[in-house]
PDB file of C-alpha atoms in Angstrom:
ATOM      1  CA  MET A 214      -4.117 -44.233  27.219  1.00  0.00           C
ATOM      2  CA  LEU A 215      -3.197 -47.720  25.679  1.00  0.00           C
ATOM      3  CA  GLN A 216      -6.036 -47.338  23.380  1.00  0.00           C
ATOM      4  CA  PHE A 217      -5.048 -44.244  22.278  1.00  0.00           C
ATOM      5  CA  PHE A 218      -1.699 -45.073  21.388  1.00  0.00           C
ATOM      6  CA  ILE A 219      -3.019 -48.091  19.561  1.00  0.00           C
ATOM      7  CA  ARG A 220      -5.579 -45.527  17.521  1.00  0.00           C
ATOM      8  CA  ARG A 221      -2.950 -43.182  16.826  1.00  0.00           C
ATOM      9  CA  LEU A 222      -0.118 -45.609  15.922  1.00  0.00           C
ATOM     10  CA  GLY A 223      -2.620 -47.491  13.178  1.00  0.00           C
ATOM     11  CA  VAL A 224      -3.537 -43.727  11.448  1.00  0.00           C
ATOM     12  CA  SER A 225      -0.049 -43.319  11.324  1.00  0.00           C
ATOM     13  CA  LEU A 226       0.668 -46.502  10.037  1.00  0.00           C
ATOM     14  CA  LEU A 227      -1.842 -46.293   7.206  1.00  0.00           C
ATOM     15  CA  VAL A 228      -0.746 -42.661   6.555  1.00  0.00           C
ATOM     16  CA  ALA A 229       3.041 -44.077   6.344  1.00  0.00           C
ATOM     17  CA  VAL A 230       1.530 -46.635   3.285  1.00  0.00           C
ATOM     18  CA  THR A 231      -0.012 -43.776   1.786  1.00  0.00           C
ATOM     19  CA  VAL A 232       3.014 -41.779   1.316  1.00  0.00           C
ATOM     20  CA  SER A 233       4.966 -45.101   0.633  1.00  0.00           C
ATOM     21  CA  VAL A 234       3.475 -45.339  -2.270  1.00  0.00           C
ATOM     22  CA  ILE A 235       2.732 -42.446  -3.134  1.00  0.00           C
ATOM     23  CA  GLY A 236       6.120 -41.358  -3.402  1.00  0.00           C
ATOM     24  CA  PHE A 237       6.829 -44.019  -4.667  1.00  0.00           C
ATOM     25  CA  ALA A 238       4.528 -43.625  -7.840  1.00  0.00           C
ATOM     26  CA  LEU A 239       4.950 -40.289  -8.343  1.00  0.00           C
ATOM     27  CA  LEU A 240       9.223 -40.889  -8.841  1.00  0.00           C
ATOM     28  CA  ARG A 241       7.748 -43.686 -11.232  1.00  0.00           C
ATOM     29  CA  LEU A 242       5.652 -41.783 -13.368  1.00  0.00           C
ATOM     30  CA  SER A 243       7.927 -38.971 -13.129  1.00  0.00           C
ATOM     31  CA  GLY A 244       8.802 -40.063 -17.115  1.00  0.00           C
ATOM     32  CA  ASP A 245      10.960 -42.850 -18.203  1.00  0.00           C
ATOM     33  CA  LEU A 246      13.914 -43.171 -16.105  1.00  0.00           C
ATOM     34  CA  ALA A 247      15.572 -45.884 -18.357  1.00  0.00           C
ATOM     35  CA  SER A 248      16.021 -43.431 -21.217  1.00  0.00           C
ATOM     36  CA  ALA A 249      17.077 -40.927 -18.280  1.00  0.00           C
ATOM     37  CA  LEU A 250      19.680 -43.099 -17.071  1.00  0.00           C
ATOM     38  CA  ALA A 251      21.351 -44.855 -20.473  1.00  0.00           C
ATOM     39  CA  GLY A 252      21.420 -41.233 -21.805  1.00  0.00           C
ATOM     40  CA  GLU A 253      20.042 -38.890 -24.210  1.00  0.00           C
ATOM     41  CA  THR A 254      21.903 -40.812 -27.449  1.00  0.00           C
ATOM     42  CA  ALA A 255      21.364 -44.726 -25.868  1.00  0.00           C
ATOM     43  CA  THR A 256      19.671 -47.238 -28.084  1.00  0.00           C
ATOM     44  CA  PRO A 257      16.820 -48.475 -27.623  1.00  0.00           C
ATOM     45  CA  GLU A 258      18.383 -51.988 -27.051  1.00  0.00           C
ATOM     46  CA  GLU A 259      20.656 -49.988 -24.233  1.00  0.00           C
ATOM     47  CA  ILE A 260      17.409 -48.813 -22.949  1.00  0.00           C
ATOM     48  CA  ALA A 261      16.222 -51.885 -23.015  1.00  0.00           C
ATOM     49  CA  ARG A 262      18.936 -53.322 -20.529  1.00  0.00           C
ATOM     50  CA  VAL A 263      19.388 -50.517 -18.590  1.00  0.00           C
ATOM     51  CA  ALA A 264      15.227 -51.285 -16.973  1.00  0.00           C
ATOM     52  CA  ALA A 265      16.366 -54.766 -17.117  1.00  0.00           C
ATOM     53  CA  MET A 266      19.126 -54.450 -14.957  1.00  0.00           C
ATOM     54  CA  TYR A 267      17.307 -52.211 -12.415  1.00  0.00           C
ATOM     55  CA  GLY A 268      14.156 -53.841 -13.045  1.00  0.00           C
ATOM     56  CA  LEU A 269      11.958 -51.073 -14.217  1.00  0.00           C
ATOM     57  CA  ASP A 270      10.577 -53.279 -16.646  1.00  0.00           C
ATOM     58  CA  ARG A 271       8.575 -55.474 -14.433  1.00  0.00           C
ATOM     59  CA  PRO A 272       5.184 -54.102 -13.094  1.00  0.00           C
ATOM     60  CA  LEU A 273       4.957 -51.209 -11.288  1.00  0.00           C
ATOM     61  CA  TYR A 274       3.624 -52.858  -7.944  1.00  0.00           C
ATOM     62  CA  VAL A 275       6.008 -55.733  -8.186  1.00  0.00           C
ATOM     63  CA  GLN A 276       9.290 -52.984  -8.585  1.00  0.00           C
ATOM     64  CA  TYR A 277       6.927 -51.359  -5.056  1.00  0.00           C
ATOM     65  CA  PHE A 278       6.571 -54.562  -2.793  1.00  0.00           C
ATOM     66  CA  ASP A 279      10.365 -55.913  -3.744  1.00  0.00           C
ATOM     67  CA  TRP A 280      11.552 -52.556  -1.976  1.00  0.00           C
ATOM     68  CA  VAL A 281       9.549 -52.775   0.310  1.00  0.00           C
ATOM     69  CA  TRP A 282      10.459 -55.932   1.463  1.00  0.00           C
ATOM     70  CA  SER A 283      14.109 -55.250   0.653  1.00  0.00           C
ATOM     71  CA  ALA A 284      13.659 -51.778   2.950  1.00  0.00           C
ATOM     72  CA  LEU A 285      11.975 -53.882   6.239  1.00  0.00           C
ATOM     73  CA  HIS A 286      15.465 -55.714   6.112  1.00  0.00           C
ATOM     74  CA  GLY A 287      17.432 -52.775   5.781  1.00  0.00           C
ATOM     75  CA  ASP A 288      17.994 -53.197   2.188  1.00  0.00           C
ATOM     76  CA  LEU A 289      17.196 -49.702   0.852  1.00  0.00           C
ATOM     77  CA  GLY A 290      19.303 -50.382  -2.651  1.00  0.00           C
ATOM     78  CA  THR A 291      22.392 -48.900  -3.665  1.00  0.00           C
ATOM     79  CA  SER A 292      23.284 -45.318  -5.049  1.00  0.00           C
ATOM     80  CA  LEU A 293      23.434 -45.561  -8.534  1.00  0.00           C
ATOM     81  CA  PHE A 294      25.816 -42.370  -8.573  1.00  0.00           C
ATOM     82  CA  SER A 295      28.352 -43.524  -6.573  1.00  0.00           C
ATOM     83  CA  ARG A 296      28.030 -47.268  -5.960  1.00  0.00           C
ATOM     84  CA  VAL A 297      27.245 -46.845  -2.241  1.00  0.00           C
ATOM     85  CA  PRO A 298      24.433 -48.991  -0.029  1.00  0.00           C
ATOM     86  CA  VAL A 299      21.722 -46.096  -0.090  1.00  0.00           C
ATOM     87  CA  LEU A 300      21.517 -47.231   4.138  1.00  0.00           C
ATOM     88  CA  GLU A 301      24.280 -45.843   5.110  1.00  0.00           C
ATOM     89  CA  LEU A 302      24.495 -42.688   2.599  1.00  0.00           C
ATOM     90  CA  ILE A 303      21.031 -41.559   4.777  1.00  0.00           C
ATOM     91  CA  VAL A 304      23.282 -42.961   7.761  1.00  0.00           C
ATOM     92  CA  ASP A 305      26.766 -40.690   6.649  1.00  0.00           C
ATOM     93  CA  HIS A 306      24.328 -37.020   6.566  1.00  0.00           C
ATOM     94  CA  LEU A 307      22.003 -37.425   9.601  1.00  0.00           C
ATOM     95  CA  GLY A 308      24.065 -35.895  11.624  1.00  0.00           C
ATOM     96  CA  VAL A 309      24.510 -32.902  10.061  1.00  0.00           C
ATOM     97  CA  THR A 310      20.490 -32.873   9.430  1.00  0.00           C
ATOM     98  CA  ILE A 311      19.807 -34.022  13.164  1.00  0.00           C
ATOM     99  CA  ALA A 312      21.864 -31.013  14.793  1.00  0.00           C
ATOM    100  CA  LEU A 313      20.095 -28.339  12.236  1.00  0.00           C
ATOM    101  CA  ALA A 314      17.043 -28.869  13.312  1.00  0.00           C
ATOM    102  CA  LEU A 315      17.848 -29.374  17.157  1.00  0.00           C
ATOM    103  CA  CYS A 316      19.354 -26.018  17.277  1.00  0.00           C
ATOM    104  CA  SER A 317      16.966 -24.839  14.819  1.00  0.00           C
ATOM    105  CA  LEU A 318      14.229 -25.670  16.943  1.00  0.00           C
ATOM    106  CA  LEU A 319      15.557 -25.053  20.273  1.00  0.00           C
ATOM    107  CA  LEU A 320      16.583 -21.261  18.812  1.00  0.00           C
ATOM    108  CA  SER A 321      12.587 -20.640  17.811  1.00  0.00           C
ATOM    109  CA  LEU A 322      11.714 -21.745  21.358  1.00  0.00           C
ATOM    110  CA  LEU A 323      14.251 -19.472  23.193  1.00  0.00           C
ATOM    111  CA  VAL A 324      12.864 -16.592  20.916  1.00  0.00           C
ATOM    112  CA  ALA A 325       9.073 -17.404  20.039  1.00  0.00           C
ATOM    113  CA  ILE A 326       8.567 -18.093  24.452  1.00  0.00           C
ATOM    114  CA  PRO A 327       9.377 -15.050  25.750  1.00  0.00           C
ATOM    115  CA  LEU A 328       8.171 -12.919  23.082  1.00  0.00           C
ATOM    116  CA  GLY A 329       4.868 -14.756  23.417  1.00  0.00           C
ATOM    117  CA  VAL A 330       4.759 -14.064  26.939  1.00  0.00           C
ATOM    118  CA  VAL A 331       5.669 -10.634  26.688  1.00  0.00           C
ATOM    119  CA  ALA A 332       3.217  -9.411  24.122  1.00  0.00           C
ATOM    120  CA  ALA A 333       0.428 -11.040  26.156  1.00  0.00           C
ATOM    121  CA  MET A 334       1.197  -9.054  29.042  1.00  0.00           C
ATOM    122  CA  ARG A 335       0.625  -6.246  26.926  1.00  0.00           C
ATOM    123  CA  PRO A 336      -2.385  -7.161  24.722  1.00  0.00           C
ATOM    124  CA  ASN A 337      -3.210  -4.546  22.445  1.00  0.00           C
ATOM    125  CA  THR A 338      -0.331  -1.904  23.187  1.00  0.00           C
ATOM    126  CA  TRP A 339       2.723  -1.227  20.491  1.00  0.00           C
ATOM    127  CA  ILE A 340       4.966  -4.084  22.073  1.00  0.00           C
ATOM    128  CA  ASP A 341       2.223  -6.477  21.214  1.00  0.00           C
ATOM    129  CA  ARG A 342       1.228  -4.562  17.931  1.00  0.00           C
ATOM    130  CA  THR A 343       5.214  -5.412  17.097  1.00  0.00           C
ATOM    131  CA  ALA A 344       5.597  -8.798  18.549  1.00  0.00           C
ATOM    132  CA  LEU A 345       2.612  -9.548  16.459  1.00  0.00           C
ATOM    133  CA  ALA A 346       4.195  -7.803  13.260  1.00  0.00           C
ATOM    134  CA  LEU A 347       7.836  -9.368  13.372  1.00  0.00           C
ATOM    135  CA  ALA A 348       5.342 -13.388  13.435  1.00  0.00           C
ATOM    136  CA  VAL A 349       3.532 -12.131  10.404  1.00  0.00           C
ATOM    137  CA  PHE A 350       7.034 -10.757   8.609  1.00  0.00           C
ATOM    138  CA  GLY A 351       8.698 -14.126   9.911  1.00  0.00           C
ATOM    139  CA  GLN A 352       6.192 -16.700   8.561  1.00  0.00           C
ATOM    140  CA  ALA A 353       6.224 -14.457   5.055  1.00  0.00           C
ATOM    141  CA  ILE A 354       9.414 -15.273   4.462  1.00  0.00           C
ATOM    142  CA  PRO A 355      10.726 -17.611   2.117  1.00  0.00           C
ATOM    143  CA  ASN A 356      13.563 -19.705   3.238  1.00  0.00           C
ATOM    144  CA  PHE A 357      15.857 -19.636   0.981  1.00  0.00           C
ATOM    145  CA  TRP A 358      15.242 -15.484   0.406  1.00  0.00           C
ATOM    146  CA  PHE A 359      16.339 -15.170   3.812  1.00  0.00           C
ATOM    147  CA  ALA A 360      18.726 -17.411   4.095  1.00  0.00           C
ATOM    148  CA  LEU A 361      20.817 -15.666   0.498  1.00  0.00           C
ATOM    149  CA  ILE A 362      19.677 -11.961   2.714  1.00  0.00           C
ATOM    150  CA  LEU A 363      21.771 -13.444   5.832  1.00  0.00           C
ATOM    151  CA  ILE A 364      24.427 -14.312   3.677  1.00  0.00           C
ATOM    152  CA  PHE A 365      24.835 -11.075   1.834  1.00  0.00           C
ATOM    153  CA  VAL A 366      24.312  -9.082   5.143  1.00  0.00           C
ATOM    154  CA  PHE A 367      26.826 -11.335   7.064  1.00  0.00           C
ATOM    155  CA  ALA A 368      28.601 -13.801   5.110  1.00  0.00           C
ATOM    156  CA  VAL A 369      29.147 -11.266   2.135  1.00  0.00           C
ATOM    157  CA  LYS A 370      29.894  -8.138   3.892  1.00  0.00           C
ATOM    158  CA  LEU A 371      30.507  -7.933   7.130  1.00  0.00           C
ATOM    159  CA  GLN A 372      32.138 -11.366   6.690  1.00  0.00           C
ATOM    160  CA  TRP A 373      31.089 -12.095  10.437  1.00  0.00           C
ATOM    161  CA  ALA A 374      30.589 -16.058   9.275  1.00  0.00           C
ATOM    162  CA  PRO A 375      31.599 -18.269   6.774  1.00  0.00           C
ATOM    163  CA  VAL A 376      29.439 -18.911   3.626  1.00  0.00           C
ATOM    164  CA  SER A 377      29.138 -22.798   3.347  1.00  0.00           C
ATOM    165  CA  GLY A 378      30.774 -25.922   4.695  1.00  0.00           C
ATOM    166  CA  SER A 379      30.238 -28.141   7.529  1.00  0.00           C
ATOM    167  CA  ASP A 380      33.347 -28.532   9.486  1.00  0.00           C
ATOM    168  CA  THR A 381      32.848 -26.724  12.570  1.00  0.00           C
ATOM    169  CA  TRP A 382      29.389 -25.034  14.118  1.00  0.00           C
ATOM    170  CA  VAL A 383      30.537 -21.534  13.348  1.00  0.00           C
ATOM    171  CA  HIS A 384      29.116 -23.226  10.083  1.00  0.00           C
ATOM    172  CA  PHE A 385      25.543 -23.217  11.631  1.00  0.00           C
ATOM    173  CA  ILE A 386      24.937 -20.500  12.853  1.00  0.00           C
ATOM    174  CA  LEU A 387      23.409 -18.716   9.849  1.00  0.00           C
ATOM    175  CA  PRO A 388      21.309 -21.955   8.669  1.00  0.00           C
ATOM    176  CA  THR A 389      19.932 -22.691  12.644  1.00  0.00           C
ATOM    177  CA  VAL A 390      18.975 -18.213  12.162  1.00  0.00           C
ATOM    178  CA  THR A 391      17.056 -19.120   8.512  1.00  0.00           C
ATOM    179  CA  LEU A 392      15.194 -22.123   9.398  1.00  0.00           C
ATOM    180  CA  GLY A 393      14.467 -21.326  13.945  1.00  0.00           C
ATOM    181  CA  LEU A 394      13.444 -17.678  12.856  1.00  0.00           C
ATOM    182  CA  GLY A 395      10.941 -19.540  10.000  1.00  0.00           C
ATOM    183  CA  THR A 396       9.438 -21.839  12.337  1.00  0.00           C
ATOM    184  CA  MET A 397       9.022 -19.465  15.815  1.00  0.00           C
ATOM    185  CA  PRO A 398       6.052 -16.755  14.031  1.00  0.00           C
ATOM    186  CA  ALA A 399       3.709 -20.073  15.238  1.00  0.00           C
ATOM    187  CA  LYS A 400       5.418 -21.000  18.555  1.00  0.00           C
ATOM    188  CA  MET A 401       4.749 -17.237  19.664  1.00  0.00           C
ATOM    189  CA  ARG A 402       1.430 -16.708  18.632  1.00  0.00           C
ATOM    190  CA  LEU A 403       0.479 -19.912  19.897  1.00  0.00           C
ATOM    191  CA  THR A 404       2.248 -18.443  23.639  1.00  0.00           C
ATOM    192  CA  ARG A 405       0.807 -15.145  23.251  1.00  0.00           C
ATOM    193  CA  THR A 406      -2.958 -17.060  22.487  1.00  0.00           C
ATOM    194  CA  GLY A 407      -2.511 -19.272  25.556  1.00  0.00           C
ATOM    195  CA  MET A 408      -1.023 -17.297  28.034  1.00  0.00           C
ATOM    196  CA  ILE A 409      -4.068 -14.106  27.812  1.00  0.00           C
ATOM    197  CA  ASP A 410      -6.314 -17.451  27.918  1.00  0.00           C
ATOM    198  CA  ALA A 411      -5.097 -18.470  31.252  1.00  0.00           C
ATOM    199  CA  LEU A 412      -4.071 -14.614  32.353  1.00  0.00           C
ATOM    200  CA  SER A 413      -8.013 -14.139  32.457  1.00  0.00           C
ATOM    201  CA  SER A 414      -8.784 -17.789  33.504  1.00  0.00           C
ATOM    202  CA  ASP A 415     -10.446 -18.750  37.232  1.00  0.00           C
ATOM    203  CA  PHE A 416      -7.237 -20.158  38.694  1.00  0.00           C
ATOM    204  CA  VAL A 417      -5.440 -17.461  37.822  1.00  0.00           C
ATOM    205  CA  ARG A 418      -7.310 -15.195  39.409  1.00  0.00           C
ATOM    206  CA  THR A 419      -7.618 -17.344  42.489  1.00  0.00           C
ATOM    207  CA  ALA A 420      -4.512 -16.998  42.455  1.00  0.00           C
ATOM    208  CA  ARG A 421      -3.438 -13.630  42.749  1.00  0.00           C
ATOM    209  CA  ALA A 422      -6.654 -13.715  45.201  1.00  0.00           C
ATOM    210  CA  LYS A 423      -4.437 -15.901  48.101  1.00  0.00           C
ATOM    211  CA  GLY A 424      -1.986 -13.236  47.582  1.00  0.00           C
ATOM    212  CA  LEU A 425       1.142 -15.038  45.318  1.00  0.00           C
ATOM    213  CA  SER A 426       3.290 -12.611  43.890  1.00  0.00           C
ATOM    214  CA  ALA A 427       3.339 -11.815  40.176  1.00  0.00           C
ATOM    215  CA  ARG A 428       6.201 -14.132  39.080  1.00  0.00           C
ATOM    216  CA  ALA A 429       4.529 -16.913  40.712  1.00  0.00           C
ATOM    217  CA  VAL A 430       1.203 -16.733  38.617  1.00  0.00           C
ATOM    218  CA  LEU A 431       2.920 -15.941  35.357  1.00  0.00           C
ATOM    219  CA  PHE A 432       5.301 -18.629  36.096  1.00  0.00           C
ATOM    220  CA  LYS A 433       4.202 -21.469  37.914  1.00  0.00           C
ATOM    221  CA  HIS A 434       0.592 -21.190  37.205  1.00  0.00           C
ATOM    222  CA  ALA A 435      -0.700 -19.586  33.774  1.00  0.00           C
ATOM    223  CA  LEU A 436       2.479 -20.330  31.474  1.00  0.00           C
ATOM    224  CA  ARG A 437       2.677 -24.036  32.673  1.00  0.00           C
ATOM    225  CA  THR A 438      -0.712 -24.088  31.063  1.00  0.00           C
ATOM    226  CA  ALA A 439      -0.301 -21.675  28.221  1.00  0.00           C
ATOM    227  CA  ILE A 440       2.924 -23.596  27.225  1.00  0.00           C
ATOM    228  CA  LEU A 441       0.622 -26.963  26.044  1.00  0.00           C
ATOM    229  CA  PRO A 442       0.468 -26.664  22.219  1.00  0.00           C
ATOM    230  CA  VAL A 443       3.510 -25.614  22.117  1.00  0.00           C
ATOM    231  CA  VAL A 444       5.375 -28.022  23.358  1.00  0.00           C
ATOM    232  CA  SER A 445       3.301 -30.227  20.742  1.00  0.00           C
ATOM    233  CA  VAL A 446       3.694 -27.952  17.859  1.00  0.00           C
ATOM    234  CA  SER A 447       7.822 -27.891  18.655  1.00  0.00           C
ATOM    235  CA  ALA A 448       7.814 -31.856  18.089  1.00  0.00           C
ATOM    236  CA  VAL A 449       5.408 -31.556  14.604  1.00  0.00           C
ATOM    237  CA  SER A 450       8.378 -28.398  13.640  1.00  0.00           C
ATOM    238  CA  LEU A 451      11.049 -30.545  14.027  1.00  0.00           C
ATOM    239  CA  GLY A 452       9.606 -32.629  11.766  1.00  0.00           C
ATOM    240  CA  PHE A 453       9.067 -29.981   9.264  1.00  0.00           C
ATOM    241  CA  LEU A 454      12.483 -28.121   9.987  1.00  0.00           C
ATOM    242  CA  LEU A 455      14.144 -32.414   9.267  1.00  0.00           C
ATOM    243  CA  GLY A 456      12.277 -32.035   5.626  1.00  0.00           C
ATOM    244  CA  GLY A 457      12.804 -28.253   5.091  1.00  0.00           C
ATOM    245  CA  SER A 458      16.367 -28.866   5.525  1.00  0.00           C
ATOM    246  CA  VAL A 459      16.708 -29.229   1.853  1.00  0.00           C
ATOM    247  CA  ILE A 460      16.777 -25.794   0.369  1.00  0.00           C
ATOM    248  CA  VAL A 461      18.579 -24.233   3.250  1.00  0.00           C
ATOM    249  CA  GLU A 462      21.953 -27.142   3.537  1.00  0.00           C
ATOM    250  CA  SER A 463      21.996 -26.764  -0.375  1.00  0.00           C
ATOM    251  CA  VAL A 464      22.261 -22.678  -0.079  1.00  0.00           C
ATOM    252  CA  PHE A 465      25.030 -22.991   2.461  1.00  0.00           C
ATOM    253  CA  GLY A 466      26.547 -26.393   1.456  1.00  0.00           C
ATOM    254  CA  LEU A 467      26.120 -28.071   4.304  1.00  0.00           C
ATOM    255  CA  ASN A 468      26.481 -31.633   3.780  1.00  0.00           C
ATOM    256  CA  GLY A 469      23.530 -33.649   5.208  1.00  0.00           C
ATOM    257  CA  ILE A 470      19.944 -34.572   4.478  1.00  0.00           C
ATOM    258  CA  GLY A 471      18.908 -32.227   1.792  1.00  0.00           C
ATOM    259  CA  GLN A 472      22.383 -31.660   0.642  1.00  0.00           C
ATOM    260  CA  LEU A 473      22.341 -35.605  -0.996  1.00  0.00           C
ATOM    261  CA  ALA A 474      18.471 -35.395  -1.809  1.00  0.00           C
ATOM    262  CA  PHE A 475      19.521 -32.285  -3.503  1.00  0.00           C
ATOM    263  CA  GLN A 476      22.578 -34.543  -5.284  1.00  0.00           C
ATOM    264  CA  SER A 477      20.623 -36.920  -6.106  1.00  0.00           C
ATOM    265  CA  ILE A 478      18.053 -34.995  -7.097  1.00  0.00           C
ATOM    266  CA  SER A 479      20.345 -33.643 -10.790  1.00  0.00           C
ATOM    267  CA  GLN A 480      21.760 -37.002 -10.464  1.00  0.00           C
ATOM    268  CA  ILE A 481      18.553 -39.038 -11.292  1.00  0.00           C
ATOM    269  CA  ASP A 482      19.436 -41.249  -8.757  1.00  0.00           C
ATOM    270  CA  PHE A 483      16.245 -42.444  -7.986  1.00  0.00           C
ATOM    271  CA  PRO A 484      17.246 -44.843  -5.120  1.00  0.00           C
ATOM    272  CA  VAL A 485      18.394 -42.524  -2.440  1.00  0.00           C
ATOM    273  CA  VAL A 486      15.532 -39.967  -3.761  1.00  0.00           C
ATOM    274  CA  GLN A 487      12.977 -42.103  -2.276  1.00  0.00           C
ATOM    275  CA  SER A 488      14.581 -43.682   0.156  1.00  0.00           C
ATOM    276  CA  ILE A 489      15.264 -40.266   1.459  1.00  0.00           C
ATOM    277  CA  LEU A 490      11.571 -39.033   0.661  1.00  0.00           C
ATOM    278  CA  VAL A 491       9.847 -41.944   2.676  1.00  0.00           C
ATOM    279  CA  PHE A 492      12.329 -41.802   5.497  1.00  0.00           C
ATOM    280  CA  LEU A 493      11.605 -37.875   6.068  1.00  0.00           C
ATOM    281  CA  ALA A 494       7.947 -38.538   5.551  1.00  0.00           C
ATOM    282  CA  PHE A 495       8.082 -41.239   7.896  1.00  0.00           C
ATOM    283  CA  CYS A 496       9.896 -38.672  10.470  1.00  0.00           C
ATOM    284  CA  TYR A 497       7.657 -36.224  10.125  1.00  0.00           C
ATOM    285  CA  ILE A 498       4.587 -38.737  11.115  1.00  0.00           C
ATOM    286  CA  PHE A 499       6.688 -40.191  13.842  1.00  0.00           C
ATOM    287  CA  LEU A 500       6.951 -36.860  15.681  1.00  0.00           C
ATOM    288  CA  THR A 501       3.585 -35.964  14.724  1.00  0.00           C
ATOM    289  CA  MET A 502       1.869 -38.750  16.480  1.00  0.00           C
ATOM    290  CA  LEU A 503       4.719 -38.250  19.552  1.00  0.00           C
ATOM    291  CA  ALA A 504       3.164 -34.342  19.683  1.00  0.00           C
ATOM    292  CA  ASP A 505      -0.203 -36.227  20.263  1.00  0.00           C
ATOM    293  CA  LEU A 506       0.836 -38.549  22.830  1.00  0.00           C
ATOM    294  CA  ILE A 507       2.390 -35.594  24.327  1.00  0.00           C
ATOM    295  CA  ASN A 508      -0.329 -33.257  24.825  1.00  0.00           C
ATOM    296  CA  ALA A 509      -2.620 -36.328  25.626  1.00  0.00           C
ATOM    297  CA  ARG A 510      -0.642 -36.985  28.765  1.00  0.00           C
ATOM    298  CA  LEU A 511      -0.383 -33.387  29.349  1.00  0.00           C
ATOM    299  CA  ASP A 512      -3.285 -31.727  28.888  1.00  0.00           C
ATOM    300  CA  PRO A 513      -6.332 -33.447  30.829  1.00  0.00           C
ATOM    301  CA  ARG A 514      -9.046 -32.204  28.866  1.00  0.00           C
ATOM    302  CA  ILE A 515      -7.813 -34.558  25.913  1.00  0.00           C
ATOM    303  CA  LYS A 516     -10.445 -37.858  25.999  1.00  0.00           C
ATOM    304  CA  LEU A 517      -8.125 -40.785  25.558  1.00  0.00           C
TER     305      LEU A 517
END
């Protein structure tokens, strides 16, 4: 287990460094940041002064290593727009994003697992086909389009939920449904496939031959085996939910990391944008590694 952890940690660190380099370079190479910050009417002297003020006149690799060194010491820079430390901004907005991601993950599991179990128990029937059709439909709909439909129906027409805000739990209902149902199809298909394989396996036949009840066979033996891939995918999907919150938070006006990223991009606040990009990438990498470790621990077929 220790060797497996060290291998995965090494791969994760390599990916993290690569992501940080690419993210930093893309933001710097996307245009002349000094000109954008100085304004359209700025003179060459003013642009040069802005570049010197923010260190944009130094070689790219020097800027990168300075930023990494500062980040390792807890200094992600200062927002160019609000003049607030970037780390403080991320911490202030992180709670909303984590709450939204966890609620969405819980909703997706509560819908996906029962639906997958029911579909597996009735394979090739109208129940199974309906569940698969719902999964395909849910996978195909873009989050922003689904969010607009929910706002139009439940906030504008029926007025059952608020359009935007993050003051109370009611504001999280529509965003949670948007993100949760978007990640539900993959978990449903995994549960269905795992249950079909488990129900036709030798150990389930043995359990039935011993006279165990259908309930015991289903939940104690079949579902326990079928749920393994869902557990690992859930950890990965949590990282996806954190990153996918950018569009959803912007649509619903939730004051989370996604909304902060959207505002920072529109304001050309590059210290905030690059920090959020790397932070979300690191979260996804960590959760992916955690999923591999959980799967390796739970599934004895994986060689550690």
